[in-house]
Each structure stands twice: as structure tokens, then as C-alpha cells.
Short mmCIF file of C-alpha atoms in Angstrom, two decimals:
data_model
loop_
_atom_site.label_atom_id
_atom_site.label_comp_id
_atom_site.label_asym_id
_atom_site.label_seq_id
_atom_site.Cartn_x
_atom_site.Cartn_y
_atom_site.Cartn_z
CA UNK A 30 19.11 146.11 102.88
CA UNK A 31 21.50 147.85 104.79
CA UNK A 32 25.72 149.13 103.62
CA UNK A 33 26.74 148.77 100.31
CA UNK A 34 22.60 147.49 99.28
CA UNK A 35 21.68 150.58 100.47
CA UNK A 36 23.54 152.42 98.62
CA UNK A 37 23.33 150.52 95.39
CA UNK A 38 19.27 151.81 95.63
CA UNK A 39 19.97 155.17 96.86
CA UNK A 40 22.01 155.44 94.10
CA UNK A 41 19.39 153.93 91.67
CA UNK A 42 17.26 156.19 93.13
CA UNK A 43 14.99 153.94 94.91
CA UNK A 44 15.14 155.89 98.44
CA UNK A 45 15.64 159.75 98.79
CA UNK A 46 16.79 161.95 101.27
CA UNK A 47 13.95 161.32 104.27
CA UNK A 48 15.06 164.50 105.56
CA UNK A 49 14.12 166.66 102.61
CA UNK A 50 10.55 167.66 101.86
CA UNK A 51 11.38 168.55 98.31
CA UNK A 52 12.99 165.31 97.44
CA UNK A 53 11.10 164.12 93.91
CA UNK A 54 9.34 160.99 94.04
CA UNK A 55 12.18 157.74 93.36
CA UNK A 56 11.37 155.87 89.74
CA UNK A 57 10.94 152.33 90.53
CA UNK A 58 14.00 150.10 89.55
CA UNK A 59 13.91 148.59 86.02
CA UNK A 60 11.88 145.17 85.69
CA UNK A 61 14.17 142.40 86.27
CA UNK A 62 17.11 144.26 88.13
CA UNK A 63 18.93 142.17 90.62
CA UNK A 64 19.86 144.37 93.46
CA UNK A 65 20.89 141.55 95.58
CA UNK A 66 23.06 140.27 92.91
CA UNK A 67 24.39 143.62 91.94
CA UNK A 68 25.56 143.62 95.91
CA UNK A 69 26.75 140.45 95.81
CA UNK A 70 29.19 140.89 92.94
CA UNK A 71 30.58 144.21 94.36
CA UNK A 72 31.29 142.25 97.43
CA UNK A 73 33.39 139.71 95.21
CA UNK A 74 34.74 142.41 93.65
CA UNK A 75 35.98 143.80 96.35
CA UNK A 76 37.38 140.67 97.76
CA UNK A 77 39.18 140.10 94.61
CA UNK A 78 41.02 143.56 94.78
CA UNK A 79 41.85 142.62 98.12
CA UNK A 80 43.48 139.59 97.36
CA UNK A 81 45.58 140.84 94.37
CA UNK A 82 46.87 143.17 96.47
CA UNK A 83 48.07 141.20 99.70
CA UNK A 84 49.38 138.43 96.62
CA UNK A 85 50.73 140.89 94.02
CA UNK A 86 54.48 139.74 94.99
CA UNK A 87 53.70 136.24 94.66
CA UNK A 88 55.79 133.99 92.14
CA UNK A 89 54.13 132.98 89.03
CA UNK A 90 52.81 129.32 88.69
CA UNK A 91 55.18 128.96 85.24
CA UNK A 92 58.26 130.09 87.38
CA UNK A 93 57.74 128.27 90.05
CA UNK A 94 56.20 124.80 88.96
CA UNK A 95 56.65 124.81 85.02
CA UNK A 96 54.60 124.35 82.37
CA UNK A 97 52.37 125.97 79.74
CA UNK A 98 48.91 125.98 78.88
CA UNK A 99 48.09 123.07 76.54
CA UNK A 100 44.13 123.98 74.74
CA UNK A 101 41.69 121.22 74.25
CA UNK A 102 38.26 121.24 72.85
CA UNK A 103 37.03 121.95 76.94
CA UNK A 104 39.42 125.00 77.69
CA UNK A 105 43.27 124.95 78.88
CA UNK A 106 44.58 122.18 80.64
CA UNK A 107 48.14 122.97 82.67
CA UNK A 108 51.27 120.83 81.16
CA UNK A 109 54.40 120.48 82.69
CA UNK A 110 55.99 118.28 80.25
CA UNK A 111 59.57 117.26 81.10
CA UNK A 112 62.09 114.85 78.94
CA UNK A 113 65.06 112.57 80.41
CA UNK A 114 67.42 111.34 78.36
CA UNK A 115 67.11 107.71 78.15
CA UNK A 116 70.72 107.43 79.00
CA UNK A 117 70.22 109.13 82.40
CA UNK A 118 70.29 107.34 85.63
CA UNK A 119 67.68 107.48 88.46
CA UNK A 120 69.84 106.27 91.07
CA UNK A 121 71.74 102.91 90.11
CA UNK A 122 69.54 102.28 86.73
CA UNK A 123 69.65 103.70 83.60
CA UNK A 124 65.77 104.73 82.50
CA UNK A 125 66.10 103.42 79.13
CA UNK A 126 67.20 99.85 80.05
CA UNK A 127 63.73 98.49 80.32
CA UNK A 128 62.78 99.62 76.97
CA UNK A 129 65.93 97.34 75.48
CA UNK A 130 64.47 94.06 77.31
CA UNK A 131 62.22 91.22 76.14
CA UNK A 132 59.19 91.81 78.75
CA UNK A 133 57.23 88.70 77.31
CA UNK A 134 57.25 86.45 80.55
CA UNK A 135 55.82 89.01 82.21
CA UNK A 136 52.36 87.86 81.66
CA UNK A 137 52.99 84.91 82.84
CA UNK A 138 54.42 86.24 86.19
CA UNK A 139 51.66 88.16 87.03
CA UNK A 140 48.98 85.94 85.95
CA UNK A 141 46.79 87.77 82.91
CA UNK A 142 46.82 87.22 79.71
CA UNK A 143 45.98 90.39 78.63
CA UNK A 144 49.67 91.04 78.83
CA UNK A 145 50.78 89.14 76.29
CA UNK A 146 53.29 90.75 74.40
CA UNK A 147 54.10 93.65 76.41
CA UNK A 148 55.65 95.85 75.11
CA UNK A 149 57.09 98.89 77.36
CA UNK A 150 57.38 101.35 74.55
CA UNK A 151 54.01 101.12 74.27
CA UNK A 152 53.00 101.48 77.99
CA UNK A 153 51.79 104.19 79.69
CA UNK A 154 53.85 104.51 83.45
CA UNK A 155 50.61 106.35 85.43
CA UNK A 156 50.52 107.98 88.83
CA UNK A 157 48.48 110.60 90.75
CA UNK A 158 48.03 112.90 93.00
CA UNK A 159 44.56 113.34 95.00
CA UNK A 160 42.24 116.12 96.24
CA UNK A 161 41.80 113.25 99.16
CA UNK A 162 43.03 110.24 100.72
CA UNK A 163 39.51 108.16 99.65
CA UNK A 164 39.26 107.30 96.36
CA UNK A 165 35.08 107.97 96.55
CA UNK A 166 33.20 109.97 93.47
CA UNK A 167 34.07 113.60 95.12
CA UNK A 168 37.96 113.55 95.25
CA UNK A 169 39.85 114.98 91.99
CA UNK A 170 43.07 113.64 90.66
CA UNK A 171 44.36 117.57 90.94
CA UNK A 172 47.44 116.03 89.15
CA UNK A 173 48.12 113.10 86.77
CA UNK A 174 51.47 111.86 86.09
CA UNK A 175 52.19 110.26 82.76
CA UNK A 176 55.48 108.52 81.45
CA UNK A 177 56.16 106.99 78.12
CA UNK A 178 58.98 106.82 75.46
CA UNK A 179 59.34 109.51 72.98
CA UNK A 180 62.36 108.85 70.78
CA UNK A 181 65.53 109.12 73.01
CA UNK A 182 64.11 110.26 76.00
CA UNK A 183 61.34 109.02 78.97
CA UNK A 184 59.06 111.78 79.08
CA UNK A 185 56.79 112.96 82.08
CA UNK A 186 54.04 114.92 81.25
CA UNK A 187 52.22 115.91 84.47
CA UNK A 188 48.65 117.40 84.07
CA UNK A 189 47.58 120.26 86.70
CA UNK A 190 44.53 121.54 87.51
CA UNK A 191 45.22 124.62 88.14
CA UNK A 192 41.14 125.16 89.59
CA UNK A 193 38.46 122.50 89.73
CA UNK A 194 37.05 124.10 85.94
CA UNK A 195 40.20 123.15 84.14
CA UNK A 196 39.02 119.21 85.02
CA UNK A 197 37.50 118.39 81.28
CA UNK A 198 40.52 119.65 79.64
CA UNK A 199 43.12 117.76 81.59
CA UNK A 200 40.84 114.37 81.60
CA UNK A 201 40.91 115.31 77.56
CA UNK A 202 44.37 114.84 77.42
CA UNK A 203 44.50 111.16 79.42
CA UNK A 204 42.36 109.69 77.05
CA UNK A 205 44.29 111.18 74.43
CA UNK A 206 47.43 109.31 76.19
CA UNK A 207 45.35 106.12 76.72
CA UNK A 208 44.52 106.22 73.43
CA UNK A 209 48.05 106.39 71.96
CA UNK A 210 49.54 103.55 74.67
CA UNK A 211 47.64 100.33 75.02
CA UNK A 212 49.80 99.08 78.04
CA UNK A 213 49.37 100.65 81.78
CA UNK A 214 52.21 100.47 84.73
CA UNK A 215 51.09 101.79 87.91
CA UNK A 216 51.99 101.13 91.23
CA UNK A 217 48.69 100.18 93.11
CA UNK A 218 47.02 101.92 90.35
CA UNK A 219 44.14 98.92 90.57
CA UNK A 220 43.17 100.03 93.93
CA UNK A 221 43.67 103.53 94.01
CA UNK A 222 44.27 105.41 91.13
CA UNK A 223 42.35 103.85 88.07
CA UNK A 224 39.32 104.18 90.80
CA UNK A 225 39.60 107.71 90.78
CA UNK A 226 40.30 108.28 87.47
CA UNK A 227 37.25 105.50 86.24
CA UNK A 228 34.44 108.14 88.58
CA UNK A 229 36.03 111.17 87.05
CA UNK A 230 35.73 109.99 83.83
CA UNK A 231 32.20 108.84 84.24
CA UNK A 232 31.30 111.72 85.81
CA UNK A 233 32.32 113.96 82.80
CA UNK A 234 30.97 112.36 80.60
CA UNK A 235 33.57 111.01 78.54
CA UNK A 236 32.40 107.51 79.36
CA UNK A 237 29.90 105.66 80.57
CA UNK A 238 30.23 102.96 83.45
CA UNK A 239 30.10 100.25 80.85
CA UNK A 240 32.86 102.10 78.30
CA UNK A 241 34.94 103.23 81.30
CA UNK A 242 37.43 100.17 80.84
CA UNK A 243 40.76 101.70 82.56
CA UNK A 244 40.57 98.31 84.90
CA UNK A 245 40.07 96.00 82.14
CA UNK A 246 42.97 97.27 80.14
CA UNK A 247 46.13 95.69 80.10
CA UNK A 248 47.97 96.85 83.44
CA UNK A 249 50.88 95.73 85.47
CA UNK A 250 50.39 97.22 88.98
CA UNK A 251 53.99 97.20 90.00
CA UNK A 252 53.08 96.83 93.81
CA UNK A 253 51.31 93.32 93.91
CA UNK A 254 54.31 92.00 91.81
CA UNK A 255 57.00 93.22 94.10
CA UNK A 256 55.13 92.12 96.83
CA UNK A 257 55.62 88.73 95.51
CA UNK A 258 59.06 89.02 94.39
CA UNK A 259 60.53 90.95 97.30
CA UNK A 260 58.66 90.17 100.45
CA UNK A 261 61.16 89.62 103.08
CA UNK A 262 64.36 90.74 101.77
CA UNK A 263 62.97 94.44 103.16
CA UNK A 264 61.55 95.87 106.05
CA UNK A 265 58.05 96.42 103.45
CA UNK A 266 57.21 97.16 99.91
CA UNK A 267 56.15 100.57 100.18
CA UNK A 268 57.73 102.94 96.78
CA UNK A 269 59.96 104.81 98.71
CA UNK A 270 61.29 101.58 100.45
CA UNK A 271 61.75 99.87 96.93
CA UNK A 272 63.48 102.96 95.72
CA UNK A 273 66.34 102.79 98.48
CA UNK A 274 67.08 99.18 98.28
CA UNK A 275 66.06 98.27 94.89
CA UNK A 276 66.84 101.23 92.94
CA UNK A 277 69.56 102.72 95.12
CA UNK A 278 67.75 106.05 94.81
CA UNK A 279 66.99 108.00 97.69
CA UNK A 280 64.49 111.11 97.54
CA UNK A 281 66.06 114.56 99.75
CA UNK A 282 63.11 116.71 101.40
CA UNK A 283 60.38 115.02 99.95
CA UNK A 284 56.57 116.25 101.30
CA UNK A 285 54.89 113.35 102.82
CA UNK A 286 51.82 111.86 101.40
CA UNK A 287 49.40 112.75 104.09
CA UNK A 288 50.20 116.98 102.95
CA UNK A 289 49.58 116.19 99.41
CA UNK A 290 46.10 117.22 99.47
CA UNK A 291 46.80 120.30 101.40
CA UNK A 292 49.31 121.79 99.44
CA UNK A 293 46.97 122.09 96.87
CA UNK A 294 44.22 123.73 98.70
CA UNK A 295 46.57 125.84 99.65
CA UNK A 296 47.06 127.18 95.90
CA UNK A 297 43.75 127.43 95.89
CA UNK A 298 43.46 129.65 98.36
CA UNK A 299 46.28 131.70 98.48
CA UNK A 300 47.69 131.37 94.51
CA UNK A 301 51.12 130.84 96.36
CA UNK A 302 52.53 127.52 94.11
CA UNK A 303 55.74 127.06 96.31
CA UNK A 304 54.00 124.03 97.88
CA UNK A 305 52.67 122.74 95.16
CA UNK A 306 55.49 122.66 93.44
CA UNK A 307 56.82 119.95 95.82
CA UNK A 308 54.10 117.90 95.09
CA UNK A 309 54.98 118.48 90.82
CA UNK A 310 58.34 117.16 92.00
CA UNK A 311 57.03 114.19 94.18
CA UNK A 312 54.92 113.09 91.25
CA UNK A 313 57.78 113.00 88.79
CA UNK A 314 59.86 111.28 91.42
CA UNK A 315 56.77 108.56 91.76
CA UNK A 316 57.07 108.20 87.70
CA UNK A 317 60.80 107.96 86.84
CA UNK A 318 60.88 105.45 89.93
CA UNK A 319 58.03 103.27 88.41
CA UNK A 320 60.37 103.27 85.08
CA UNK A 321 62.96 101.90 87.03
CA UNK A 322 61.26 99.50 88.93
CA UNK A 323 59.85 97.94 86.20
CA UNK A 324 63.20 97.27 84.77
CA UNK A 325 64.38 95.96 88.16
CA UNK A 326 61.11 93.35 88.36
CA UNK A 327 61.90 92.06 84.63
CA UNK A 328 65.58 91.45 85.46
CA UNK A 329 64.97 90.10 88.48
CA UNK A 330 62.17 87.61 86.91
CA UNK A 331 63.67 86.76 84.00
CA UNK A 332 64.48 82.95 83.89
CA UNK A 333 67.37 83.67 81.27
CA UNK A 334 70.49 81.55 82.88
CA UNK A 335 72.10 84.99 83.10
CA UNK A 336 69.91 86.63 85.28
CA UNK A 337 69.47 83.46 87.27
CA UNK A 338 73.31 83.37 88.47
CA UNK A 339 72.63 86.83 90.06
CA UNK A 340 69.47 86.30 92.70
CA UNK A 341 70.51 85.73 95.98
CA UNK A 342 68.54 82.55 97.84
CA UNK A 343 65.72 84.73 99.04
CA UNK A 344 64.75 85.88 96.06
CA UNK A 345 64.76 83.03 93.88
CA UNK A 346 62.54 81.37 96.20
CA UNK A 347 60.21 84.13 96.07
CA UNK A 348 59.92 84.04 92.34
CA UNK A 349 59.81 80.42 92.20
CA UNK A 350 56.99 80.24 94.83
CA UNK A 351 55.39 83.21 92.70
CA UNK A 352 55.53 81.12 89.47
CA UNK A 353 54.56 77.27 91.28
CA UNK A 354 51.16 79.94 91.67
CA UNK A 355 50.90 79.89 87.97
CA UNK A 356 51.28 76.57 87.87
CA UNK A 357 55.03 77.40 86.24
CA UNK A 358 56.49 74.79 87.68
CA UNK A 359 59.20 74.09 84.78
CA UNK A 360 60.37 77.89 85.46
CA UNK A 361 60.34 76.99 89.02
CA UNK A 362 62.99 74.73 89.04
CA UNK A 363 64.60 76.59 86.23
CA UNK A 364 64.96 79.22 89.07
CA UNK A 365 66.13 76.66 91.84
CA UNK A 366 68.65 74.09 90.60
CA UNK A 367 71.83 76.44 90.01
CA UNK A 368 71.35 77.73 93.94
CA UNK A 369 70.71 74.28 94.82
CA UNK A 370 73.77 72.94 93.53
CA UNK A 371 75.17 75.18 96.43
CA UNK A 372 76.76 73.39 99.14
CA UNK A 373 74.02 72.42 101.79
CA UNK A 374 73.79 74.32 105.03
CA UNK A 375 70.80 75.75 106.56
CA UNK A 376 70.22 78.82 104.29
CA UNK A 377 69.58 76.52 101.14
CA UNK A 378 66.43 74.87 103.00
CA UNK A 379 63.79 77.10 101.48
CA UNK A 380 65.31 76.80 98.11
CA UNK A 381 65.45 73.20 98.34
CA UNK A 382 61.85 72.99 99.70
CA UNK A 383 60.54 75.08 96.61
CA UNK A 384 62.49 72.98 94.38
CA UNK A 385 61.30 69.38 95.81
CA UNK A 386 57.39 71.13 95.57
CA UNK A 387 58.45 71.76 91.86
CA UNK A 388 59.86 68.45 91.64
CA UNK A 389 56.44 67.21 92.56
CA UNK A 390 54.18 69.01 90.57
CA UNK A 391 56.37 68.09 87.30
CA UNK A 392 55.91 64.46 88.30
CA UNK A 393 59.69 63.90 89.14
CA UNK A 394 60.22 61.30 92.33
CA UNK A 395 63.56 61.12 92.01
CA UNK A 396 63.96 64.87 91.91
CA UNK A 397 61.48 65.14 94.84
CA UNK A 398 63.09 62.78 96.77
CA UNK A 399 66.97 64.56 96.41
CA UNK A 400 65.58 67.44 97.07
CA UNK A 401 63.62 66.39 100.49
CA UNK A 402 66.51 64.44 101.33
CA UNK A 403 68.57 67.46 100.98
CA UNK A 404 66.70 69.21 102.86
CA UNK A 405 66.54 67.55 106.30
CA UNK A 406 70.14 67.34 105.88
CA UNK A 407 70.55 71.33 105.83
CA UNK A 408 67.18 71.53 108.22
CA UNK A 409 67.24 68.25 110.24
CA UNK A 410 64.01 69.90 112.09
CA UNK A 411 62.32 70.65 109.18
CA UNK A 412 58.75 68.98 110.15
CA UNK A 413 57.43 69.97 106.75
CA UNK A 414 60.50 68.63 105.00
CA UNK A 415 60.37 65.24 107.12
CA UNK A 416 56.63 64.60 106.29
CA UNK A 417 57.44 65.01 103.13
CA UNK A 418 60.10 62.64 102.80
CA UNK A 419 58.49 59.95 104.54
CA UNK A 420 55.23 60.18 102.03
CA UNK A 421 57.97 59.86 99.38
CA UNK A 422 59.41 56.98 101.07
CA UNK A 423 56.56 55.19 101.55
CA UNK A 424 55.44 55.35 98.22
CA UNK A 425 58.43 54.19 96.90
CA UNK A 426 58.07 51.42 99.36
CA UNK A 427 60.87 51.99 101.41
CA UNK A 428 59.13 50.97 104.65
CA UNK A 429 62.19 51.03 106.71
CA UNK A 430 63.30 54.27 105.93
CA UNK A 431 59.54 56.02 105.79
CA UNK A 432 58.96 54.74 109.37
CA UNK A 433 62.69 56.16 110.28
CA UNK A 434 61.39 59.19 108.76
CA UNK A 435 58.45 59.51 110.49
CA UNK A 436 59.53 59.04 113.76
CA UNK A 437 61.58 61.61 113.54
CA UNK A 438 59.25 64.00 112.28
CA UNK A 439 56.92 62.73 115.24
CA UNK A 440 59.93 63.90 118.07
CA UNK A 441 59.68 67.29 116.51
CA UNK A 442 55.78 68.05 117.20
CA UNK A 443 54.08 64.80 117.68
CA UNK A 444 50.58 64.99 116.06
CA UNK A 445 47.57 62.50 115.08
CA UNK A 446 48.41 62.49 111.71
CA UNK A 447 52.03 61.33 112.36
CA UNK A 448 51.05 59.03 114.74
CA UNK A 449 48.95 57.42 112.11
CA UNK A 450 51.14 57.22 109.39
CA UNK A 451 53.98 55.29 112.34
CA UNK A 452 50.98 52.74 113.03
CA UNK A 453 50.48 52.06 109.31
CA UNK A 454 53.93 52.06 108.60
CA UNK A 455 54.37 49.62 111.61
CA UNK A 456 51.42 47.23 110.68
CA UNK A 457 52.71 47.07 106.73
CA UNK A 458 56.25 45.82 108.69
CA UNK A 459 54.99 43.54 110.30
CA UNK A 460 52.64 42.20 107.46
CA UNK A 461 55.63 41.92 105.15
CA UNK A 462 57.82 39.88 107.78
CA UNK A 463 55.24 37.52 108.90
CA UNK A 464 54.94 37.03 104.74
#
């Protein structure tokens, strides 16, 4: 072994001076001595004086990012815990006002029953940042973002790994904060984050794939829901969207996505936190806005007459389709009727074609058929409308005015089916005449 391994023996006395005949005889090392290990940890040694020099002027991760170390039966986990008044706004909402509303329909809205009874002072607002894009077995959630009520304010705690070792003591105190709230918000925590979390848990041992539940929990992923409610009125649904038009919040020098992973690599290479601490401040951004959101989704769903004078047509047709999928239809046309009351021109003929599909599934005709006929009056091109209308027609035996109908759905895009219906109609005409 040559440099610093030489030494190390030369030193131990395991190879004298070749030039000098009197040189004694070297003892042989001790049994068990690890030279090669001896070398190895003078080499990281060295490296480690090295880098505390070129860092010595670096900022402190407390000064910089915040926080304190929070000890757990696995070692120090990193908190920066942060309150908010619940009085204080995030852009044009108050964060407290969700906690002051009756969230019950909001199991209905989304479909699971597991939601019953939510409660948002007892739900846990979730969001993280990765080691990676994928969400496979080997990427760490270097930072978990966790919002709940305390008193008078929305707290954020935000859990850091400050190295990869500190992992068992941060993943301590989740399932200490699972534990306490029975009710997750995330936003597309079901795809991406809870599949994270679920592998890191397993992998630690403080579950097993059967007892690792986070899925199965009750959980209202904020993204699938305002998919539903707001498709269309925006260019997407992505957060940041949602925050400008829905939330009237808009985020100044925020790091994109894509660098999140970097920046913290970066820490751990260099100890600099500067970057990371953009990422601290992205993640609390992510939370407060989920807080938010939610309260904008259970105004904007709630069927209370109130909040049904303020949607615009787009949006009430969105929640109305949204609820006709969970076979709502009563809150469907609870949703409708005060916009359809609305003079008729050709913006009310999506509202009126929810309400004459809500009609129908509640087993109203005469609704149905007001609605349909309102419609090809606002949309007299509506080919969907005009089907309609003449299968209402028809069953109501109006022969005359189904086969008016139908013709003039025909001149819009003839097809089979439409010329079918005109030869019935036709034959049953004649029938009744000759009779």
C-alpha cells in the first residue's frame, strides 16, 4: 500500500528503513488491526476538515430554514413548526372559514362513505416533497408537510430530513399526526404522495403491507374533486392554477417542481440550506393553499339556497353533472332550477340539458319535457336536445309533434337511428288516420 498506507505501517513499525543495516527487526501488527480501515478513515477525515473549511461561512440550517430538533424514540427529527392565525388571509380567503362550515355533503360529492361526518378540525391537510419525481420504493419524502387546527391558529408543521438517518424519527412523528387526526386532505395525495409515504412506512418497519392503511383512510384528494367541479372555467386544474383563479393568491419566485429534488441534494452535498429553504417555503405555500381550497370546494358545492344564487352557469352544471354521478339527482336540480329560471338564450343550454337529465332520472315528464323544450329554444341545433324531445314526445303520444321533432333533428346530422324513429313515427300516423 502506497501514501498515507504506507505510512500508517511505517509508523506501526511494520517496514524499516531499507537503507539501514542496523534497522531492528519490525513487530508484526497486532491481531485484528485494520490497516486498510485505519487508511480509509484518515482519508474521511481529511475530507471532512476540508469541507468545514471551504463551508465554515455558511448560514446555519435554523437561520436560514427554521426549526428545532424535535427527539423521538429513533433520534432527532427536524421541525419547522409555524402557526397562522385563523383570522389571516391567504389571498382572498380567510384560513379559518372552512373550519366554521358544515362539510357533511361532502361525502356525498365525492362518492365514499368513509367521509361521513367530516369534520375539518379533525383532518390532517398533507403534502410532500420528494427525493424523486417516481413515487417507486427508493425515493424519500425528504419533507412532509402537515396542517391542522390548533386552537386559534392553522398550524404547519413541516418535517425535514436533514440526512437520509433522520428518516425513522420524522416517519415517528406522521404516525403520531395520523394518529391524532382521523381525516386526510391532500391534493393528489392518492396517486402520489400516500404511495410514497405507504413504501416508507413499510419499509421501516412501522407497518406492514396489510397495517399500512394510509389509502384506506378517510381522504379527500382535493384534485379529482376540482377536476369535477371546475373543469372548463380554467385553462387546467393544476394547484398553482387553482390558487390564481380560485383563491386569488398568487405565489412570487416560487422554485419549480422539477428542482425540488435537487435543491435538496444540494444540502446534502454542500450543507448550504439557501435552496432548500425555498422548497420549506413552497411546501407551506402547497399547505395553506390546500386549507383554502377546501373551503372554496365546500362553498362552491354546497346546495344551501345561499350558495346556489352565487355559481355562475358553468359551474352549476359541473356540480350538477358531478352529483347526477352519484345518482344525486334531487341535488341536481336543486343546483339547476334558480339558473334556469334565467331568461333563455344560448348560454342556459347546458344548464337546461343537466336539468331535463335530472328531470328524468327523478321520474318527472313534465319537468323533462320544459326543460328539453327549453332547450331547443335557446339551442335550436341542439341534436342531443332534439332527440330528446322527440322520445319525450312520442311517449307522451304526441305523434305530430315527435315526428316535427325528429325531422328536425334529422336536418342537423341525419343518421340511421333518426331515420328510424321518422319511419315509425310515420307508419303510427298513418295507422291512427286510416283508424
Amino acid at each position: 500500500m502506497k501514501g498515507l498506507g504506507a505510512r500508517l505501517r511505517r509508523t506501526l513499525g511494520e517496514a524499516g528503513d531499507a537503507s539501514s543495516a542496523a534497522a531492528p527487526t519490525p513487530e508484526p501488527p497486532a491481531p485484528g488491526l485494520d490497516l486498510d480501515g485505519l487508511a480509509r478513515h484518515a482519508r474521511l477525515q481529511a475530507r471532512m476538515s476540508r469541507w468545514a473549511e471551504a463551508n465554515r461561512d455558511l448560514p446555519a440550517l435554523e437561520e436560514t430554514v427554521g426549526g428545532q430538533a424535535r427527539t423521538t424514540p429513533h433520534g432527532d427529527a427536524w421541525v419547522v413548526r409555524r402557526p397562522h392565525s385563523a383570522v389571516s388571509w391567504h389571498g382572498e380567503r380567510r384560513l379559518g372559514a372552512l373550519f366554521e362550515r358544515t362539510c357533511d355533503h361532502l361525502a356525498g360529492l365525492v362518492g365514499d362513505a368513509r367521509l361521513e361526518g367530516f369534520d375539518p378540525s379533525k383532518a390532517l391537510f398533507l403534502d410532500i416533497e420528494a427525493s424523486g419525481l417516481d413515487h417507486g420504493a427508493g425515493t424519500l419524502a425528504f419533507l412532509i408537510g402537515l396542517g391542522y387546527l390548533d386552537g386559534d391558529d392553522v398550524v404547519v408543521e413541516q418535517l425535514l430530513l436533514r440526512e437520509p438517518n433522520d428518516e425513522q424519527a420524522q416517519l415517528h412523528l406522521l404516525v403520531e399526526a395520523l394518529e391524532r387526526h382521523p381525516f386526510l386532505v391532500s391534493f393528489n395525495g392518492k396517486s402520489y404522495d400516500l404511495t410514497v409515504l405507504q413504501s416508507r412506512l413499510v419499509l421501516n418497519r412501522f407497518y406492514t403491507s396489510r397495517e399500512c392503511d394510509l389509502k384506506l383512510r378517510p381522504h379527500l384528494d382535493l384534485l379529482h374533486v376540482s377536476r369535477n367541479l371546475y373543469k372548463g372555467l380554467w385553462e387546467d386544474t393544476r394547484l398553482g392554477t387553482l390558487e390564481r383563479r380560485a383563491l386569488g393568491f398568487e405565489r412570487v419566485d416560487d422554485i419549480p417542481g422539477s428542482l425540488v429534488p435537487t435543491c435538496w441534494y444540494h444540502w446534502l452535498r454542500s450543507g448550504n440550506p439557501e435552496p432548500l429553504a425555498a422548497v420549506v417555503e413552497h411546501n407551506l405555500y402547497d399547505v395553506l393553499s390546500m386549507v383554502t381550497l377546501a373551503d372554496r370546494v365546500a362553498h362552491d358545492s354546497d346546495l344551501g339556497t345561499g350558495e346556489a344564487a352565487e355559481r355562475d352557469a358553468a359551474a352549476a352544471v359541473n356540480l350538477a353533472r358531478l352529483l347526477l354521478r352519484r345518482k344525486d339527482a334531487e341535488g341536481a336540480a336543486r343546483v339547476l332550477e334558480p339558473l334556469a329560471r334565467s331568461a333563455v338564450d344560448a348560454a342556459l343550454a347546458p344548464v337546461l340539458a343537466a336539468l331535463a337529465e335530472a328531470r328524468r332520472r327523478l321520474g318527472d315528464a313534465a319537468g323533462e319535457r320544459e326543460a328539453l323544450e327549453r332547450l331547443v329554444e335557446a339551442s335550436p341545433r341542439d341534436l342531443q336536445g332534439l332527440t330528446r324531445l322527440a322520445m319525450v314526445l312520442e311517449r307522451a303520444r304526441e305523434l305530430d309533434a315527435a315526428l316535427a321533432v325528429a325531422r328536425r333533428a334529422h336536418e342537423v346530422l341525419p343518421t340511421s337511428a333518426l331515420g328510424q324513429r321518422i319511419a315509425r313515427l310515420e307508419a303510427r300516423l298513418a295507422r291512427a288516420r286510416e283508424g
